[in-house]
């Protein structure tokens, strides 16, 4: 699944650690999400969408 997590994070000037703290996950999880090695669970996808204030379907594409 492709995602816009990295570009959304960088647009806000956040580090991976800052995003990880907001999502309550490890920085390694953020790295895995950004590189596409890990697809988030549905609850995590909702948290990501909430943090970025974007609909899930904008952030993630199959």
PDB file of C-alpha atoms in Angstrom:
ATOM      1  CA  UNK A   1       0.000   0.000   0.000  1.00  0.00           C
ATOM      2  CA  UNK A   2       1.319   3.451  -0.887  1.00  0.00           C
ATOM      3  CA  UNK A   3       1.016   6.302   1.575  1.00  0.00           C
ATOM      4  CA  UNK A   4       1.752   9.991   2.005  1.00  0.00           C
ATOM      5  CA  UNK A   5       3.000   9.776   5.586  1.00  0.00           C
ATOM      6  CA  UNK A   6       6.525  10.995   4.860  1.00  0.00           C
ATOM      7  CA  UNK A   7       5.430  13.969   2.757  1.00  0.00           C
ATOM      8  CA  UNK A   8       2.748  14.970   5.288  1.00  0.00           C
ATOM      9  CA  UNK A   9       5.245  14.675   8.152  1.00  0.00           C
ATOM     10  CA  UNK A  10       7.915  16.676   6.329  1.00  0.00           C
ATOM     11  CA  UNK A  11       5.386  19.352   5.308  1.00  0.00           C
ATOM     12  CA  UNK A  12       4.767  19.956   9.007  1.00  0.00           C
ATOM     13  CA  UNK A  13       8.460  19.997   9.868  1.00  0.00           C
ATOM     14  CA  UNK A  14       8.108  17.000  12.187  1.00  0.00           C
ATOM     15  CA  UNK A  15      10.824  14.436  12.767  1.00  0.00           C
ATOM     16  CA  UNK A  16      10.016  10.736  12.705  1.00  0.00           C
ATOM     17  CA  UNK A  17      10.368  10.745  16.486  1.00  0.00           C
ATOM     18  CA  UNK A  18       7.854  13.579  16.833  1.00  0.00           C
ATOM     19  CA  UNK A  19       5.315  11.725  14.684  1.00  0.00           C
ATOM     20  CA  UNK A  20       5.942   8.504  16.594  1.00  0.00           C
ATOM     21  CA  UNK A  21       5.197  10.294  19.859  1.00  0.00           C
ATOM     22  CA  UNK A  22       1.938  11.723  18.484  1.00  0.00           C
ATOM     23  CA  UNK A  23       0.900   8.269  17.236  1.00  0.00           C
ATOM     24  CA  UNK A  24       2.110   6.474  20.382  1.00  0.00           C
ATOM     25  CA  UNK A  25       4.296   4.101  18.365  1.00  0.00           C
ATOM     26  CA  UNK A  26       8.057   3.626  18.044  1.00  0.00           C
ATOM     27  CA  UNK A  27      10.162   5.613  15.603  1.00  0.00           C
ATOM     28  CA  UNK A  28      10.974   2.304  13.909  1.00  0.00           C
ATOM     29  CA  UNK A  29       7.249   1.860  13.217  1.00  0.00           C
ATOM     30  CA  UNK A  30       7.140   5.270  11.556  1.00  0.00           C
ATOM     31  CA  UNK A  31      10.175   4.321   9.433  1.00  0.00           C
ATOM     32  CA  UNK A  32       8.491   1.048   8.406  1.00  0.00           C
ATOM     33  CA  UNK A  33       5.244   2.872   7.565  1.00  0.00           C
ATOM     34  CA  UNK A  34       7.024   5.504   5.469  1.00  0.00           C
ATOM     35  CA  UNK A  35       9.028   2.941   3.508  1.00  0.00           C
ATOM     36  CA  UNK A  36       5.997   0.727   2.901  1.00  0.00           C
ATOM     37  CA  UNK A  37       7.418  -2.249   4.797  1.00  0.00           C
ATOM     38  CA  UNK A  38       4.490  -2.145   7.222  1.00  0.00           C
ATOM     39  CA  UNK A  39       0.804  -1.533   6.582  1.00  0.00           C
ATOM     40  CA  UNK A  40      -0.914  -0.034   9.612  1.00  0.00           C
ATOM     41  CA  UNK A  41      -3.758  -1.666  11.465  1.00  0.00           C
ATOM     42  CA  UNK A  42      -7.102   0.049  10.999  1.00  0.00           C
ATOM     43  CA  UNK A  43      -6.952   1.764  14.430  1.00  0.00           C
ATOM     44  CA  UNK A  44      -3.457   3.069  13.645  1.00  0.00           C
ATOM     45  CA  UNK A  45      -4.558   4.256  10.193  1.00  0.00           C
ATOM     46  CA  UNK A  46      -7.368   6.219  11.864  1.00  0.00           C
ATOM     47  CA  UNK A  47      -4.875   7.774  14.319  1.00  0.00           C
ATOM     48  CA  UNK A  48      -2.591   8.758  11.435  1.00  0.00           C
ATOM     49  CA  UNK A  49      -5.503  10.357   9.595  1.00  0.00           C
ATOM     50  CA  UNK A  50      -6.527  12.202  12.760  1.00  0.00           C
ATOM     51  CA  UNK A  51      -2.998  13.493  13.424  1.00  0.00           C
ATOM     52  CA  UNK A  52      -2.687  14.793   9.855  1.00  0.00           C
ATOM     53  CA  UNK A  53      -6.318  15.961   9.730  1.00  0.00           C
ATOM     54  CA  UNK A  54      -6.832  14.170   6.405  1.00  0.00           C
ATOM     55  CA  UNK A  55      -9.197  11.389   5.315  1.00  0.00           C
ATOM     56  CA  UNK A  56      -7.685   7.901   5.329  1.00  0.00           C
ATOM     57  CA  UNK A  57      -8.313   7.508   1.610  1.00  0.00           C
ATOM     58  CA  UNK A  58      -6.162  10.596   0.910  1.00  0.00           C
ATOM     59  CA  UNK A  59      -3.239   9.240   2.935  1.00  0.00           C
ATOM     60  CA  UNK A  60      -3.347   5.617   1.786  1.00  0.00           C
ATOM     61  CA  UNK A  61      -3.810   4.093  -1.662  1.00  0.00           C
ATOM     62  CA  UNK A  62      -3.810   0.385  -2.552  1.00  0.00           C
TER      63      UNK A  62
END
